[in-house]
Amino acid sequence: MSAGSTKGKLRAMSNVTGADRVSLEVIFGMESGYVLNFSDDSFEQFFDRYDVYIHGARYQTYGTSKANKLRAFWDQEPDELVGRVLFGLLEICEVLYSPEVLERDSVALQRSRTIAARLSGVSAEGDSQTGDGVPNREIEIPDIQSLPVDPAVFEVIQDRLEEAQTCLSAGAYLAAIFLCGSVLEAALLGAAQNEPEKFKRSLDSPKTSKGQVKNLRDWSLSQLIDVAYAEGLLKQDTQQFSHVLRNFRNYIHPERQLKEGFKPDKLTSEGCLHALTSALADLSGKR
């Protein structure tokens, strides 16, 4: 039997209806054959989390594009698994998409959440459900005790991470985003200072006009993200999410916020916290 999921057993197809597919395909941008901004490698890595080999022949019944593989996955896998995968994809949407896009596709997004909840077996009356159909669960923060940073830096990271969560709970969404960005920068700079030669010898390390590697404290957050990825400390999807968080963090400049009319909501700040926790998990070796 061709490898599809690791157990290789026959599974009942999910109850994804034709109407469901319309909303899902809109929100995941599947018309062109792609799914969100996944590369083949990052698409495989995403499905690895669910013990599924998405590039297997099992999922090529409609063709070899990522969109067609996802359609085949919906057809062949049970509701609970499809629901979990949909929640994972929707979390990526919330990090990846701008507030304008989320607003534009709000109907498809809300329906997609409802679909994921239904398939996952989360009833409308369930204790763990919010009004928009998404399970009301705490964002899981990885154990950061293993972060490769100096103890003094760790203390700053821990304090700011707790404060970001407090801001999110209190509805201070912009403050939560700024704190998430600062924690990301502190963690990456701390990792660089822990292994300075590893970062400085990277081909992606920033140079001065004379070709010398810049002092670590002069590296931008963007440079820290890219070198951490190049040196294997961050996974590809985390690198992409980290840049999204960095872009949101840059709204700390009032002029930019006014110019672009940016006003974050709960989903925006939760998405930024998800991006941060992914980076902390990678850096801690806990992912």
mmCIF file of N, CA and C in Angstrom, residues 100-205:
data_model
loop_
_atom_site.group_PDB
_atom_site.id
_atom_site.type_symbol
_atom_site.label_atom_id
_atom_site.label_comp_id
_atom_site.label_asym_id
_atom_site.label_seq_id
_atom_site.Cartn_x
_atom_site.Cartn_y
_atom_site.Cartn_z
ATOM 1 N N GLU A 100 -6.229 43.603 6.402
ATOM 2 C CA GLU A 100 -7.115 43.914 5.292
ATOM 3 C C GLU A 100 -7.612 42.651 4.603
ATOM 4 N N VAL A 101 -6.719 41.687 4.411
ATOM 5 C CA VAL A 101 -7.105 40.434 3.767
ATOM 6 C C VAL A 101 -8.042 39.647 4.677
ATOM 7 N N LEU A 102 -7.735 39.613 5.968
ATOM 8 C CA LEU A 102 -8.602 38.896 6.909
ATOM 9 C C LEU A 102 -9.999 39.505 6.926
ATOM 10 N N GLU A 103 -10.058 40.829 6.819
ATOM 11 C CA GLU A 103 -11.363 41.491 6.790
ATOM 12 C C GLU A 103 -12.094 41.177 5.494
ATOM 13 N N ARG A 104 -11.373 41.218 4.386
ATOM 14 C CA ARG A 104 -11.990 40.957 3.085
ATOM 15 C C ARG A 104 -12.576 39.552 3.005
ATOM 16 N N ASP A 105 -11.846 38.586 3.554
ATOM 17 C CA ASP A 105 -12.277 37.194 3.486
ATOM 18 C C ASP A 105 -12.894 36.710 4.795
ATOM 19 N N SER A 106 -13.478 37.648 5.561
ATOM 20 C CA SER A 106 -13.958 37.298 6.900
ATOM 21 C C SER A 106 -15.059 36.235 6.868
ATOM 22 N N VAL A 107 -15.918 36.274 5.847
ATOM 23 C CA VAL A 107 -17.001 35.296 5.773
ATOM 24 C C VAL A 107 -16.444 33.899 5.540
ATOM 25 N N ALA A 108 -15.520 33.794 4.564
ATOM 26 C CA ALA A 108 -14.902 32.492 4.282
ATOM 27 C C ALA A 108 -14.084 32.017 5.471
ATOM 28 N N LEU A 109 -13.421 32.951 6.171
ATOM 29 C CA LEU A 109 -12.598 32.579 7.317
ATOM 30 C C LEU A 109 -13.472 32.042 8.460
ATOM 31 N N GLN A 110 -14.566 32.743 8.744
ATOM 32 C CA GLN A 110 -15.432 32.289 9.832
ATOM 33 C C GLN A 110 -16.079 30.948 9.490
ATOM 34 N N ARG A 111 -16.509 30.803 8.241
ATOM 35 C CA ARG A 111 -17.106 29.520 7.854
ATOM 36 C C ARG A 111 -16.059 28.408 7.944
ATOM 37 N N SER A 112 -14.822 28.704 7.567
ATOM 38 C CA SER A 112 -13.767 27.685 7.618
ATOM 39 C C SER A 112 -13.506 27.251 9.045
ATOM 40 N N ARG A 113 -13.552 28.188 9.987
ATOM 41 C CA ARG A 113 -13.390 27.824 11.395
ATOM 42 C C ARG A 113 -14.529 26.909 11.860
ATOM 43 N N THR A 114 -15.741 27.230 11.416
ATOM 44 C CA THR A 114 -16.893 26.414 11.786
ATOM 45 C C THR A 114 -16.759 25.000 11.219
ATOM 46 N N ILE A 115 -16.267 24.914 9.990
ATOM 47 C CA ILE A 115 -16.054 23.612 9.362
ATOM 48 C C ILE A 115 -15.041 22.799 10.165
ATOM 49 N N ALA A 116 -13.928 23.440 10.521
ATOM 50 C CA ALA A 116 -12.888 22.744 11.285
ATOM 51 C C ALA A 116 -13.421 22.271 12.630
ATOM 52 N N ALA A 117 -14.222 23.120 13.278
ATOM 53 C CA ALA A 117 -14.796 22.747 14.571
ATOM 54 C C ALA A 117 -15.745 21.558 14.420
ATOM 55 N N ARG A 118 -16.573 21.601 13.392
ATOM 56 C CA ARG A 118 -17.521 20.505 13.169
ATOM 57 C C ARG A 118 -16.802 19.182 12.923
ATOM 58 N N LEU A 119 -15.786 19.210 12.078
ATOM 59 C CA LEU A 119 -15.058 17.989 11.758
ATOM 60 C C LEU A 119 -14.290 17.462 12.967
ATOM 61 N N SER A 120 -13.825 18.378 13.808
ATOM 62 C CA SER A 120 -13.062 17.982 14.994
ATOM 63 C C SER A 120 -13.954 17.477 16.114
ATOM 64 N N GLY A 121 -15.273 17.599 15.932
ATOM 65 C CA GLY A 121 -16.195 17.117 16.959
ATOM 66 C C GLY A 121 -16.421 18.101 18.066
ATOM 67 N N VAL A 122 -16.164 19.395 17.792
ATOM 68 C CA VAL A 122 -16.407 20.426 18.796
ATOM 69 C C VAL A 122 -17.808 20.951 18.587
ATOM 70 N N SER A 123 -18.717 20.643 19.497
ATOM 71 C CA SER A 123 -20.111 21.040 19.333
ATOM 72 C C SER A 123 -20.297 22.501 19.674
ATOM 73 N N ALA A 124 -21.377 23.050 19.141
ATOM 74 C CA ALA A 124 -21.679 24.466 19.405
ATOM 75 C C ALA A 124 -21.936 24.716 20.879
ATOM 76 N N GLU A 125 -22.349 23.662 21.594
ATOM 77 C CA GLU A 125 -22.635 23.816 23.027
ATOM 78 C C GLU A 125 -21.454 23.431 23.900
ATOM 79 N N GLY A 126 -20.336 23.016 23.254
ATOM 80 C CA GLY A 126 -19.205 22.516 24.024
ATOM 81 C C GLY A 126 -18.597 23.561 24.922
ATOM 82 N N ASP A 127 -18.029 23.078 26.006
ATOM 83 C CA ASP A 127 -17.424 24.000 26.963
ATOM 84 C C ASP A 127 -16.225 24.702 26.388
ATOM 85 N N SER A 128 -15.573 24.098 25.410
ATOM 86 C CA SER A 128 -14.296 24.644 24.939
ATOM 87 C C SER A 128 -14.430 25.404 23.644
ATOM 88 N N GLN A 129 -15.637 25.910 23.338
ATOM 89 C CA GLN A 129 -15.822 26.586 22.061
ATOM 90 C C GLN A 129 -16.117 28.051 22.258
ATOM 91 N N THR A 130 -15.560 28.883 21.385
ATOM 92 C CA THR A 130 -15.856 30.298 21.371
ATOM 93 C C THR A 130 -16.988 30.539 20.409
ATOM 94 N N GLY A 131 -17.450 31.778 20.344
ATOM 95 C CA GLY A 131 -18.564 32.101 19.472
ATOM 96 C C GLY A 131 -18.261 31.969 18.006
ATOM 97 N N ASP A 132 -16.988 32.007 17.593
ATOM 98 C CA ASP A 132 -16.689 31.941 16.168
ATOM 99 C C ASP A 132 -16.364 30.535 15.718
ATOM 100 N N GLY A 133 -16.574 29.539 16.572
ATOM 101 C CA GLY A 133 -16.387 28.158 16.144
ATOM 102 C C GLY A 133 -14.989 27.630 16.353
ATOM 103 N N VAL A 134 -14.107 28.385 16.988
ATOM 104 C CA VAL A 134 -12.746 27.930 17.222
ATOM 105 C C VAL A 134 -12.604 27.487 18.664
ATOM 106 N N PRO A 135 -12.014 26.323 18.938
ATOM 107 C CA PRO A 135 -11.841 25.913 20.319
ATOM 108 C C PRO A 135 -11.134 26.991 21.122
ATOM 109 N N ASN A 136 -11.647 27.290 22.288
ATOM 110 C CA ASN A 136 -11.071 28.321 23.129
ATOM 111 C C ASN A 136 -9.979 27.694 23.988
ATOM 112 N N ARG A 137 -8.771 27.628 23.423
ATOM 113 C CA ARG A 137 -7.692 26.970 24.122
ATOM 114 C C ARG A 137 -6.551 27.947 24.363
ATOM 115 N N GLU A 138 -5.846 27.744 25.437
ATOM 116 C CA GLU A 138 -4.696 28.574 25.715
ATOM 117 C C GLU A 138 -3.615 28.297 24.673
ATOM 118 N N ILE A 139 -2.909 29.346 24.290
ATOM 119 C CA ILE A 139 -1.782 29.167 23.384
ATOM 120 C C ILE A 139 -0.664 28.502 24.171
ATOM 121 N N GLU A 140 -0.205 27.381 23.680
ATOM 122 C CA GLU A 140 0.790 26.604 24.411
ATOM 123 C C GLU A 140 2.170 27.246 24.268
ATOM 124 N N ILE A 141 2.741 27.658 25.367
ATOM 125 C CA ILE A 141 4.076 28.253 25.379
ATOM 126 C C ILE A 141 5.089 27.142 25.641
ATOM 127 N N PRO A 142 6.078 26.989 24.771
ATOM 128 C CA PRO A 142 7.055 25.919 24.988
ATOM 129 C C PRO A 142 7.908 26.177 26.226
ATOM 130 N N ASP A 143 8.500 25.139 26.752
ATOM 131 C CA ASP A 143 9.418 25.258 27.882
ATOM 132 C C ASP A 143 10.652 26.019 27.414
ATOM 133 N N ILE A 144 10.836 27.228 27.931
ATOM 134 C CA ILE A 144 11.934 28.064 27.449
ATOM 135 C C ILE A 144 13.183 27.944 28.327
ATOM 136 N N GLN A 145 13.152 27.024 29.270
ATOM 137 C CA GLN A 145 14.316 26.844 30.130
ATOM 138 C C GLN A 145 15.551 26.441 29.320
ATOM 139 N N SER A 146 15.315 25.820 28.156
ATOM 140 C CA SER A 146 16.430 25.324 27.345
ATOM 141 C C SER A 146 16.895 26.320 26.286
ATOM 142 N N LEU A 147 16.393 27.535 26.325
ATOM 143 C CA LEU A 147 16.851 28.528 25.352
ATOM 144 C C LEU A 147 18.359 28.743 25.485
ATOM 145 N N PRO A 148 19.075 28.799 24.365
ATOM 146 C CA PRO A 148 20.533 28.964 24.415
ATOM 147 C C PRO A 148 20.930 30.421 24.621
ATOM 148 N N VAL A 149 20.579 30.973 25.792
ATOM 149 C CA VAL A 149 20.855 32.380 26.074
ATOM 150 C C VAL A 149 21.434 32.517 27.474
ATOM 151 N N ASP A 150 22.055 33.651 27.709
ATOM 152 C CA ASP A 150 22.589 33.984 29.026
ATOM 153 C C ASP A 150 21.443 34.076 30.030
ATOM 154 N N PRO A 151 21.669 33.680 31.294
ATOM 155 C CA PRO A 151 20.602 33.740 32.308
ATOM 156 C C PRO A 151 19.942 35.114 32.427
ATOM 157 N N ALA A 152 20.725 36.190 32.286
ATOM 158 C CA ALA A 152 20.153 37.529 32.390
ATOM 159 C C ALA A 152 19.189 37.795 31.232
ATOM 160 N N VAL A 153 19.553 37.318 30.042
ATOM 161 C CA VAL A 153 18.684 37.472 28.879
ATOM 162 C C VAL A 153 17.427 36.626 29.056
ATOM 163 N N PHE A 154 17.602 35.439 29.608
ATOM 164 C CA PHE A 154 16.455 34.557 29.837
ATOM 165 C C PHE A 154 15.429 35.233 30.732
ATOM 166 N N GLU A 155 15.895 35.919 31.758
ATOM 167 C CA GLU A 155 14.977 36.582 32.685
ATOM 168 C C GLU A 155 14.159 37.651 31.976
ATOM 169 N N VAL A 156 14.822 38.419 31.082
ATOM 170 C CA VAL A 156 14.108 39.445 30.311
ATOM 171 C C VAL A 156 13.069 38.800 29.408
ATOM 172 N N ILE A 157 13.453 37.703 28.745
ATOM 173 C CA ILE A 157 12.536 36.991 27.847
ATOM 174 C C ILE A 157 11.317 36.495 28.609
ATOM 175 N N GLN A 158 11.560 35.889 29.754
ATOM 176 C CA GLN A 158 10.462 35.338 30.551
ATOM 177 C C GLN A 158 9.510 36.434 31.000
ATOM 178 N N ASP A 159 10.049 37.548 31.481
ATOM 179 C CA ASP A 159 9.206 38.640 31.962
ATOM 180 C C ASP A 159 8.359 39.225 30.829
ATOM 181 N N ARG A 160 8.989 39.446 29.674
ATOM 182 C CA ARG A 160 8.267 40.058 28.558
ATOM 183 C C ARG A 160 7.242 39.097 27.954
ATOM 184 N N LEU A 161 7.561 37.824 27.969
ATOM 185 C CA LEU A 161 6.617 36.837 27.458
ATOM 186 C C LEU A 161 5.370 36.803 28.329
ATOM 187 N N GLU A 162 5.558 36.831 29.649
ATOM 188 C CA GLU A 162 4.411 36.852 30.561
ATOM 189 C C GLU A 162 3.606 38.139 30.382
ATOM 190 N N GLU A 163 4.302 39.258 30.169
ATOM 191 C CA GLU A 163 3.606 40.527 29.992
ATOM 192 C C GLU A 163 2.819 40.543 28.674
ATOM 193 N N ALA A 164 3.378 39.912 27.631
ATOM 194 C CA ALA A 164 2.663 39.829 26.349
ATOM 195 C C ALA A 164 1.365 39.060 26.509
ATOM 196 N N GLN A 165 1.410 37.972 27.267
ATOM 197 C CA GLN A 165 0.201 37.181 27.507
ATOM 198 C C GLN A 165 -0.820 37.980 28.313
ATOM 199 N N THR A 166 -0.333 38.767 29.274
ATOM 200 C CA THR A 166 -1.228 39.609 30.073
ATOM 201 C C THR A 166 -1.909 40.649 29.195
ATOM 202 N N CYS A 167 -1.135 41.260 28.301
ATOM 203 C CA CYS A 167 -1.695 42.267 27.394
ATOM 204 C C CYS A 167 -2.745 41.655 26.474
ATOM 205 N N LEU A 168 -2.452 40.467 25.971
ATOM 206 C CA LEU A 168 -3.402 39.787 25.088
ATOM 207 C C LEU A 168 -4.709 39.513 25.819
ATOM 208 N N SER A 169 -4.621 39.027 27.048
ATOM 209 C CA SER A 169 -5.824 38.723 27.837
ATOM 210 C C SER A 169 -6.619 39.980 28.161
ATOM 211 N N ALA A 170 -5.900 41.110 28.280
ATOM 212 C CA ALA A 170 -6.557 42.368 28.647
ATOM 213 C C ALA A 170 -7.072 43.131 27.432
ATOM 214 N N GLY A 171 -6.840 42.603 26.239
ATOM 215 C CA GLY A 171 -7.299 43.294 25.036
ATOM 216 C C GLY A 171 -6.354 44.366 24.559
ATOM 217 N N ALA A 172 -5.152 44.428 25.119
ATOM 218 C CA ALA A 172 -4.139 45.397 24.668
ATOM 219 C C ALA A 172 -3.345 44.754 23.527
ATOM 220 N N TYR A 173 -3.989 44.639 22.369
ATOM 221 C CA TYR A 173 -3.455 43.831 21.282
ATOM 222 C C TYR A 173 -2.194 44.425 20.655
ATOM 223 N N LEU A 174 -2.153 45.736 20.501
ATOM 224 C CA LEU A 174 -0.965 46.361 19.920
ATOM 225 C C LEU A 174 0.238 46.173 20.842
ATOM 226 N N ALA A 175 0.034 46.361 22.134
ATOM 227 C CA ALA A 175 1.119 46.174 23.095
ATOM 228 C C ALA A 175 1.610 44.728 23.086
ATOM 229 N N ALA A 176 0.682 43.776 22.960
ATOM 230 C CA ALA A 176 1.064 42.361 22.909
ATOM 231 C C ALA A 176 1.951 42.082 21.711
ATOM 232 N N ILE A 177 1.616 42.678 20.562
ATOM 233 C CA ILE A 177 2.420 42.482 19.348
ATOM 234 C C ILE A 177 3.825 43.036 19.539
ATOM 235 N N PHE A 178 3.919 44.244 20.104
ATOM 236 C CA PHE A 178 5.240 44.840 20.304
ATOM 237 C C PHE A 178 6.094 43.995 21.248
ATOM 238 N N LEU A 179 5.477 43.472 22.290
ATOM 239 C CA LEU A 179 6.209 42.633 23.236
ATOM 240 C C LEU A 179 6.647 41.329 22.591
ATOM 241 N N CYS A 180 5.787 40.743 21.756
ATOM 242 C CA CYS A 180 6.175 39.513 21.051
ATOM 243 C C CYS A 180 7.388 39.769 20.167
ATOM 244 N N GLY A 181 7.388 40.904 19.478
ATOM 245 C CA GLY A 181 8.530 41.239 18.636
ATOM 246 C C GLY A 181 9.800 41.438 19.437
ATOM 247 N N SER A 182 9.668 42.056 20.600
ATOM 248 C CA SER A 182 10.853 42.291 21.424
ATOM 249 C C SER A 182 11.399 40.991 22.002
ATOM 250 N N VAL A 183 10.493 40.052 22.360
ATOM 251 C CA VAL A 183 10.941 38.751 22.863
ATOM 252 C C VAL A 183 11.663 37.982 21.768
ATOM 253 N N LEU A 184 11.119 38.025 20.547
ATOM 254 C CA LEU A 184 11.777 37.350 19.428
ATOM 255 C C LEU A 184 13.184 37.893 19.219
ATOM 256 N N GLU A 185 13.325 39.217 19.245
ATOM 257 C CA GLU A 185 14.642 39.815 19.041
ATOM 258 C C GLU A 185 15.595 39.452 20.187
ATOM 259 N N ALA A 186 15.095 39.474 21.418
ATOM 260 C CA ALA A 186 15.937 39.127 22.566
ATOM 261 C C ALA A 186 16.399 37.679 22.483
ATOM 262 N N ALA A 187 15.501 36.776 22.088
ATOM 263 C CA ALA A 187 15.852 35.360 22.014
ATOM 264 C C ALA A 187 16.880 35.100 20.920
ATOM 265 N N LEU A 188 16.694 35.736 19.766
ATOM 266 C CA LEU A 188 17.626 35.521 18.646
ATOM 267 C C LEU A 188 18.983 36.170 18.922
ATOM 268 N N LEU A 189 18.965 37.379 19.483
ATOM 269 C CA LEU A 189 20.233 38.021 19.816
ATOM 270 C C LEU A 189 20.945 37.237 20.908
ATOM 271 N N GLY A 190 20.193 36.734 21.883
ATOM 272 C CA GLY A 190 20.796 35.919 22.933
ATOM 273 C C GLY A 190 21.418 34.655 22.380
ATOM 274 N N ALA A 191 20.736 34.028 21.409
ATOM 275 C CA ALA A 191 21.289 32.826 20.774
ATOM 276 C C ALA A 191 22.548 33.153 19.998
ATOM 277 N N ALA A 192 22.563 34.321 19.338
ATOM 278 C CA ALA A 192 23.748 34.738 18.583
ATOM 279 C C ALA A 192 24.924 35.018 19.507
ATOM 280 N N GLN A 193 24.644 35.649 20.631
ATOM 281 C CA GLN A 193 25.712 35.944 21.587
ATOM 282 C C GLN A 193 26.220 34.680 22.271
ATOM 283 N N ASN A 194 25.371 33.665 22.315
ATOM 284 C CA ASN A 194 25.774 32.384 22.900
ATOM 285 C C ASN A 194 26.723 31.619 21.983
ATOM 286 N N GLU A 195 26.543 31.795 20.674
ATOM 287 C CA GLU A 195 27.421 31.156 19.691
ATOM 288 C C GLU A 195 27.839 32.187 18.640
ATOM 289 N N PRO A 196 28.623 33.184 19.052
ATOM 290 C CA PRO A 196 28.935 34.301 18.140
ATOM 291 C C PRO A 196 29.665 33.877 16.878
ATOM 292 N N GLU A 197 30.582 32.933 16.995
ATOM 293 C CA GLU A 197 31.337 32.530 15.808
ATOM 294 C C GLU A 197 30.443 31.837 14.791
ATOM 295 N N LYS A 198 29.497 31.065 15.265
ATOM 296 C CA LYS A 198 28.570 30.378 14.368
ATOM 297 C C LYS A 198 27.775 31.384 13.559
ATOM 298 N N PHE A 199 27.306 32.433 14.210
ATOM 299 C CA PHE A 199 26.530 33.447 13.514
ATOM 300 C C PHE A 199 27.409 34.299 12.599
ATOM 301 N N LYS A 200 28.585 34.651 13.071
ATOM 302 C CA LYS A 200 29.431 35.557 12.298
ATOM 303 C C LYS A 200 30.015 34.909 11.045
ATOM 304 N N ARG A 201 30.232 33.604 11.095
ATOM 305 C CA ARG A 201 30.810 32.951 9.921
ATOM 306 C C ARG A 201 29.754 32.559 8.879
ATOM 307 N N SER A 202 28.497 32.767 9.209
ATOM 308 C CA SER A 202 27.428 32.454 8.268
ATOM 309 C C SER A 202 27.570 33.302 7.009
ATOM 310 N N LEU A 203 27.275 32.724 5.877
ATOM 311 C CA LEU A 203 27.329 33.454 4.610
ATOM 312 C C LEU A 203 26.312 34.582 4.565
ATOM 313 N N ASP A 204 25.263 34.475 5.400
ATOM 314 C CA ASP A 204 24.216 35.494 5.431
ATOM 315 C C ASP A 204 24.467 36.584 6.463
ATOM 316 N N SER A 205 25.585 36.532 7.169
ATOM 317 C CA SER A 205 25.851 37.535 8.201
ATOM 318 C C SER A 205 26.032 38.908 7.556
#
